[in-house]
PDB file of C-alpha atoms in Angstrom:
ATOM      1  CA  UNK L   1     137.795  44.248 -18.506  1.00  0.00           C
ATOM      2  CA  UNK L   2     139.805  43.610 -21.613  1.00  0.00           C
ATOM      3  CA  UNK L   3     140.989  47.559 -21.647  1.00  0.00           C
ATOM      4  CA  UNK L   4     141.862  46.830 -18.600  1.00  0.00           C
ATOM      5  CA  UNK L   5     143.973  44.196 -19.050  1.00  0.00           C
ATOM      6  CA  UNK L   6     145.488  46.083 -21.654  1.00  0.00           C
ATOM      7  CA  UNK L   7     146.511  49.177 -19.618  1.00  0.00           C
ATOM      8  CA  UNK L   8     148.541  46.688 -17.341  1.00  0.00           C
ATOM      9  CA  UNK L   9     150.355  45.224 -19.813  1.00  0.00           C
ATOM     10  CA  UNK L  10     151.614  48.428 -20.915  1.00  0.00           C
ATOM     11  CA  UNK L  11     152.384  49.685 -17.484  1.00  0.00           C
ATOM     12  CA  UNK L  12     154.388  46.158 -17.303  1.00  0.00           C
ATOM     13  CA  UNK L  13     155.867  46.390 -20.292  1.00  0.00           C
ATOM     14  CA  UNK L  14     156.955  50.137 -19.183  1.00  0.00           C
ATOM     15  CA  UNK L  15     158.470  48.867 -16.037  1.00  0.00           C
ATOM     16  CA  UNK L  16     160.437  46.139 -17.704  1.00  0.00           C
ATOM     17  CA  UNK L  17     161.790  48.638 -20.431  1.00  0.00           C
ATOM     18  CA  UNK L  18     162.918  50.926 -17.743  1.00  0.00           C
ATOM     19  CA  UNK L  19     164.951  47.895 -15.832  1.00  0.00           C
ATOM     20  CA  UNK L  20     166.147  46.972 -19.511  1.00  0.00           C
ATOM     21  CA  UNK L  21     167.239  50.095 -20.813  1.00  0.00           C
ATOM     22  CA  UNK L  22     167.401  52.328 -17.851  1.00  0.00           C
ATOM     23  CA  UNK L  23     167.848  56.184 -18.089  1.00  0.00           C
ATOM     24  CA  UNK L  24     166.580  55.884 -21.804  1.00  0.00           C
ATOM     25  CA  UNK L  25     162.740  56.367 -21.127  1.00  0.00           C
ATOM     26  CA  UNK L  26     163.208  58.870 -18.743  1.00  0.00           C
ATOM     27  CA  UNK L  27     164.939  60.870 -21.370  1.00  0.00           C
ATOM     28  CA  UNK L  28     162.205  60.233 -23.557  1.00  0.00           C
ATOM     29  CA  UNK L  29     160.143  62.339 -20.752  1.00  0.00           C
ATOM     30  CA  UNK L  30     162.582  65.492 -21.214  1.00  0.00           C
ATOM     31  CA  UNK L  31     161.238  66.486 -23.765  1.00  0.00           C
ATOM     32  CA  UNK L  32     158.361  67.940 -21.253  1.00  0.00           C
ATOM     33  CA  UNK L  33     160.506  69.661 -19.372  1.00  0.00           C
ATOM     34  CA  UNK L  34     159.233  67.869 -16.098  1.00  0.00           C
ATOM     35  CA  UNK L  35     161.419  66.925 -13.171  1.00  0.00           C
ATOM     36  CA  UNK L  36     161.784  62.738 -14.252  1.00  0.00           C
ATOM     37  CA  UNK L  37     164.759  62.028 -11.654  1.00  0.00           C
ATOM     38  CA  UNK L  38     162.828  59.913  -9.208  1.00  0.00           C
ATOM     39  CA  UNK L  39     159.680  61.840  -9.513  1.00  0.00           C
ATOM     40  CA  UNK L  40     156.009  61.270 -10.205  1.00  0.00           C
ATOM     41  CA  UNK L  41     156.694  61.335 -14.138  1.00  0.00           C
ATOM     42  CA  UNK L  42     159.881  59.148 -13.786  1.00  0.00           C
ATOM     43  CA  UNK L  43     159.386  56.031 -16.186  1.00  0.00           C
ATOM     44  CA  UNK L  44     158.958  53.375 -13.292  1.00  0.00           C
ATOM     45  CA  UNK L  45     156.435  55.290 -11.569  1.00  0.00           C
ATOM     46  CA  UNK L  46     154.350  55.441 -14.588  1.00  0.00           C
ATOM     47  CA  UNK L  47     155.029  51.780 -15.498  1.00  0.00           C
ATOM     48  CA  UNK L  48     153.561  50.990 -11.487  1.00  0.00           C
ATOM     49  CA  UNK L  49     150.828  52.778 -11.517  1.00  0.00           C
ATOM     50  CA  UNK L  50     149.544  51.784 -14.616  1.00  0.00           C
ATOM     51  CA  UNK L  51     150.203  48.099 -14.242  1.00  0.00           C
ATOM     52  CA  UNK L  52     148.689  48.213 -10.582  1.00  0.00           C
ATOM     53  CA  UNK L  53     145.663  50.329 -11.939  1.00  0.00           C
ATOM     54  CA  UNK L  54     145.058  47.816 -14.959  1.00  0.00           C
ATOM     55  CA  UNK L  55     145.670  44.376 -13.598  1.00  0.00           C
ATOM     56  CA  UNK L  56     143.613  45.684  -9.863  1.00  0.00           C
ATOM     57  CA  UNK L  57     140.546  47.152 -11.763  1.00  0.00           C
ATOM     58  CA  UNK L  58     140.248  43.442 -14.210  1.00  0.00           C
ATOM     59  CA  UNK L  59     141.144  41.847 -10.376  1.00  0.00           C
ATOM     60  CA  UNK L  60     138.229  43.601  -8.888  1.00  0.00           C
ATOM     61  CA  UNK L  61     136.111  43.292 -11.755  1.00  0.00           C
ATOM     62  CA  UNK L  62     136.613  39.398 -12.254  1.00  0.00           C
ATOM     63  CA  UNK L  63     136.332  38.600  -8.575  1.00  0.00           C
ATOM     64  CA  UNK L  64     133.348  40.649  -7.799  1.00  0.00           C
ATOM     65  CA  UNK L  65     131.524  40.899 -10.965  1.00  0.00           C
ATOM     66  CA  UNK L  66     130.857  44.540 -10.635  1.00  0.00           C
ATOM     67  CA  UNK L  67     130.852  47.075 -13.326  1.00  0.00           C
ATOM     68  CA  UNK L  68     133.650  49.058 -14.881  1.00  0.00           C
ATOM     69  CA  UNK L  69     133.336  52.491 -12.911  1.00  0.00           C
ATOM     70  CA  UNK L  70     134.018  50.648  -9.714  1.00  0.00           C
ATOM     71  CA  UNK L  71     136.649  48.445 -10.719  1.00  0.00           C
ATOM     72  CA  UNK L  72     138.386  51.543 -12.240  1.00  0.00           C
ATOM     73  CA  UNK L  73     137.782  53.317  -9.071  1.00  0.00           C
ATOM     74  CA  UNK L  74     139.387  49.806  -7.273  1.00  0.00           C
ATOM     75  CA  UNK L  75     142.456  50.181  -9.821  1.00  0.00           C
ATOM     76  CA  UNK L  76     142.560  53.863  -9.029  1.00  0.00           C
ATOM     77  CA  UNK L  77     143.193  52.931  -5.264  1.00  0.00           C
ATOM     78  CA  UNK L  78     145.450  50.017  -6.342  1.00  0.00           C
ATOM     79  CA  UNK L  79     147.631  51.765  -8.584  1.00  0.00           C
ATOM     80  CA  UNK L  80     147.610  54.895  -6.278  1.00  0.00           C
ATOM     81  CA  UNK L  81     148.953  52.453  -3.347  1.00  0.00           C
ATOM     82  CA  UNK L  82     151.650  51.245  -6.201  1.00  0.00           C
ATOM     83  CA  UNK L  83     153.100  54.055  -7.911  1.00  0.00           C
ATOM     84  CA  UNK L  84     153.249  55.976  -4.480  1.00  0.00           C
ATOM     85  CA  UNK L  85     155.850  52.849  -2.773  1.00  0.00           C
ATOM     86  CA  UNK L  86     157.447  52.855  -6.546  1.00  0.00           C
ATOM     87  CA  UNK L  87     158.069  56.560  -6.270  1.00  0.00           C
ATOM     88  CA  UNK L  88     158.748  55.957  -2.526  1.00  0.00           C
ATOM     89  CA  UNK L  89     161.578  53.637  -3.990  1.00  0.00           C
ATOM     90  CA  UNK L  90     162.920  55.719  -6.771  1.00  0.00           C
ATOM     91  CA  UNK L  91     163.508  59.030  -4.409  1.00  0.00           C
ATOM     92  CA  UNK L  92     165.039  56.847  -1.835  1.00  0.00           C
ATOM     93  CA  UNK L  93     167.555  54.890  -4.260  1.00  0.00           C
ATOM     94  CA  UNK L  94     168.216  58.661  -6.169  1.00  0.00           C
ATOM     95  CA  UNK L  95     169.117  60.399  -2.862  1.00  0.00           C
ATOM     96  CA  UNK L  96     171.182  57.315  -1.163  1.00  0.00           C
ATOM     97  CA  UNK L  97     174.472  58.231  -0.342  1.00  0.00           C
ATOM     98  CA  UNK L  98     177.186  56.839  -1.953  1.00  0.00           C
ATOM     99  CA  UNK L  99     181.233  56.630  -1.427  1.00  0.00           C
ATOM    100  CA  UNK L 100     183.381  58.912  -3.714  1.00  0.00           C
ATOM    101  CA  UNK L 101     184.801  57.644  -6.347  1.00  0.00           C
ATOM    102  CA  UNK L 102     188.472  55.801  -6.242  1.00  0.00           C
ATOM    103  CA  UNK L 103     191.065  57.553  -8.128  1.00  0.00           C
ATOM    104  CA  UNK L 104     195.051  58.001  -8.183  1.00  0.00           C
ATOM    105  CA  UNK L 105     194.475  61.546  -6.604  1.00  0.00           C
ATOM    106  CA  UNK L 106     195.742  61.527  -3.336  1.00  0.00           C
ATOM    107  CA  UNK L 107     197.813  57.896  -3.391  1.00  0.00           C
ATOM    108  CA  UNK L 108     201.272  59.908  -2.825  1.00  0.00           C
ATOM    109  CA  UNK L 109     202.449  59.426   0.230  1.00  0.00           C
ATOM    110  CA  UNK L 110     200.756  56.730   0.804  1.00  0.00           C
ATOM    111  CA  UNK L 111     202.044  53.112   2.054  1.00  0.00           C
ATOM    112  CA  UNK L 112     202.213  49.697  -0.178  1.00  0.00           C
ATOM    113  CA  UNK L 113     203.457  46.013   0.004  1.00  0.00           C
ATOM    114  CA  UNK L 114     205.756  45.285  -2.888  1.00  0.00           C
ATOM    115  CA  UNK L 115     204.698  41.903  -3.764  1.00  0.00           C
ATOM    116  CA  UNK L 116     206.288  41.354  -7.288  1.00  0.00           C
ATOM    117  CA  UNK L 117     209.872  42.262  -6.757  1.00  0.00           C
ATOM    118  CA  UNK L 118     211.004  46.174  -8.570  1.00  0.00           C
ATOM    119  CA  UNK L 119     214.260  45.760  -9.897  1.00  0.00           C
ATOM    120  CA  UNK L 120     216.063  48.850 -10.156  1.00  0.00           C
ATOM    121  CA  UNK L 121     214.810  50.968 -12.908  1.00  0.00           C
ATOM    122  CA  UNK L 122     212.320  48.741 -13.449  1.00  0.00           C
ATOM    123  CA  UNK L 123     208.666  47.757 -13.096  1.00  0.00           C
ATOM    124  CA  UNK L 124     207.161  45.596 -10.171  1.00  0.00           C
ATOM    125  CA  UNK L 125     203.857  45.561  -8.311  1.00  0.00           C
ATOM    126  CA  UNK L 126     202.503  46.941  -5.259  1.00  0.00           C
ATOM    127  CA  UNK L 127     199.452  47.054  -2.781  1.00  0.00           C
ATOM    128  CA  UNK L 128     197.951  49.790  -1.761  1.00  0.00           C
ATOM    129  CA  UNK L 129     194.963  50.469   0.892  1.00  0.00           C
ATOM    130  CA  UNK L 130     193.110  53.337  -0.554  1.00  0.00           C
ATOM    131  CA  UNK L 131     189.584  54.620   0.398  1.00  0.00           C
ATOM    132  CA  UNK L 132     189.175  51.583   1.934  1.00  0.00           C
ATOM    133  CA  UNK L 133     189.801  49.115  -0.916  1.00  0.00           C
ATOM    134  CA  UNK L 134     192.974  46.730  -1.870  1.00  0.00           C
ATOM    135  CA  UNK L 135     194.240  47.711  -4.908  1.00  0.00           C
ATOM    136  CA  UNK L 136     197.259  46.409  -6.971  1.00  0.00           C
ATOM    137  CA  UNK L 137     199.564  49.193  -8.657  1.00  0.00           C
ATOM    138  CA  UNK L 138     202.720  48.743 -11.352  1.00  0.00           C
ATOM    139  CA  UNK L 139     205.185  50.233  -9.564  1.00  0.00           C
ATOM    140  CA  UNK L 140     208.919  52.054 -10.223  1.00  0.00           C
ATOM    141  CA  UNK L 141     212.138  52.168  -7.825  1.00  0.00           C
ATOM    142  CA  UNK L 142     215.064  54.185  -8.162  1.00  0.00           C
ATOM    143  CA  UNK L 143     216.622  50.874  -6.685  1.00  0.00           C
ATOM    144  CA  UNK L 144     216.030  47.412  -6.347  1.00  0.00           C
ATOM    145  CA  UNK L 145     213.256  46.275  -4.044  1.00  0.00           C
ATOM    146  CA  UNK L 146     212.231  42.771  -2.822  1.00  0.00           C
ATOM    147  CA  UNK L 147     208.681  41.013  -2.138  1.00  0.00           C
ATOM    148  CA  UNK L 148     207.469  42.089   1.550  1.00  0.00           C
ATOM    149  CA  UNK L 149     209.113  45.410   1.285  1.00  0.00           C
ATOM    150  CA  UNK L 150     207.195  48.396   2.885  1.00  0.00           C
ATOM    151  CA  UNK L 151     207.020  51.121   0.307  1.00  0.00           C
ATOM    152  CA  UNK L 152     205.974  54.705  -0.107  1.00  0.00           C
ATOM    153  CA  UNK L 153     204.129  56.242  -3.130  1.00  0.00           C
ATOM    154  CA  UNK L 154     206.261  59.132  -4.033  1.00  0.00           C
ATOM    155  CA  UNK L 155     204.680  60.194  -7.607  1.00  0.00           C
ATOM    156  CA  UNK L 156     201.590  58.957  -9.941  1.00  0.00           C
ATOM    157  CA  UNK L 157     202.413  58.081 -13.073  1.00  0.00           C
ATOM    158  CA  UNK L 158     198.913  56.880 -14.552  1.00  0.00           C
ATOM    159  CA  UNK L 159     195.974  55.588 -13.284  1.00  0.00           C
ATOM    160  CA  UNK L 160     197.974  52.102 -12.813  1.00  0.00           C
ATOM    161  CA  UNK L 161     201.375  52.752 -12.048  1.00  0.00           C
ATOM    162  CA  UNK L 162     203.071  54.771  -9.309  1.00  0.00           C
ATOM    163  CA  UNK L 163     206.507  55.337  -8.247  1.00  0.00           C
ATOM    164  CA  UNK L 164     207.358  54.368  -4.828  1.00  0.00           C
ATOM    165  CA  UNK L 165     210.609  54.610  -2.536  1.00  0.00           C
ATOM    166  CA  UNK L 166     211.863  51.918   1.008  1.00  0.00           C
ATOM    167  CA  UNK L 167     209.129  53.885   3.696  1.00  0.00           C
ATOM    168  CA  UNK L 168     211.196  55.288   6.292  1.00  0.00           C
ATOM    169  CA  UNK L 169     211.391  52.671   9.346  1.00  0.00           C
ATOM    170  CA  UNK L 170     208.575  53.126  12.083  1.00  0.00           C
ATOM    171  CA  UNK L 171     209.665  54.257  15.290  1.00  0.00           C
ATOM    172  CA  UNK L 172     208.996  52.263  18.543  1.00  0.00           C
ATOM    173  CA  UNK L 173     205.899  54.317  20.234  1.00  0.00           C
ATOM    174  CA  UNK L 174     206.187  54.840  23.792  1.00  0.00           C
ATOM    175  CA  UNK L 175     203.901  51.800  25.628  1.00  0.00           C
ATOM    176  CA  UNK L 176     204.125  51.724  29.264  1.00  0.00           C
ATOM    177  CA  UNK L 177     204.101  48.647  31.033  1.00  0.00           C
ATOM    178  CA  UNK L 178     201.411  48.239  33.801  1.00  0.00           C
TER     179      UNK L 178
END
């Protein structure tokens, strides 16, 4: 029972390294040249199964009082059950789609909020709507430009600043009365 014990500690101690310090075991797998990205051989699946098998076959063992082979066999079921819903897990979390990346590319032309004043020549701050998310820009004007004032990104001058120019007035659309 003791070896048992033993073997679920490790697989525990396994699992906990791999929620410590992440992709770092399952580099330490590469070196086998064996598919570890969310696979059978990935680090938590390993960790799972061996904790499950350990701790279940000393489970079975203490509560029934039968011998080794059939706790062992008992573990072998329990850890099978284990590692299969952690590598359940790790395929689904791997394959989960995920929104791109936000980045500058593609912000001209689009429209902001000044909401720290640009004096002319000068730097304020804008407001974009980007992909979905608020974000908050420096911001240049050819001329001076108050809070509230609907802009348009015309260049990108670094991942925080942009330079924007008055956005041309909307028209009236055409809404019919009923």
């Amino acid at each position: 029972m003791t070896a048992f014990i033993v073997i679920g500690t490790v697989g525990l101690a396994i699992v906990l390294l791999t929620l410590i310090l992440g992709e770092v075991l399952d580099g330490l797998f590469g070196a086998f040249d064996i598919d570890t990205g969310g696979g059978v051989f990935s680090a938590p699946v390993i960790g799972s199964f061996l904790a499950a098998f350990g701790f279940g076959a000393a489970l079975i063992m203490f509560a029934t009082g039968v011998n080794a082979t059939i706790g062992a066999l008992g573990g072998l079921a329990s850890g099978g059950v284990v590692g299969g819903f952690a590598l359940l897990m790790m395929r689904s979390l791997m394959s989960m789609p995920t929104d791109e990346t936000v980045t500058t590319r593609g912000l001209e032309g689009a429209t902001a909020i000044v909401i720290t004043p640009i004096p002319q020549d000068g730097y304020g701050e804008v407001t974009i709507r980007h992909h979905g998310e608020q974000r908050k820009y420096n911001a240049q004007a050819a001329e001076a430009l108050p809070v509230g004032s609907r802009v348009e990104v015309t260049a990108v001058i670094s991942a925080s600043a942009v330079i924007v120019a008055p956005a041309a007035p909307d028209t009236p659309s055409d809404i019919s009365e009923s």
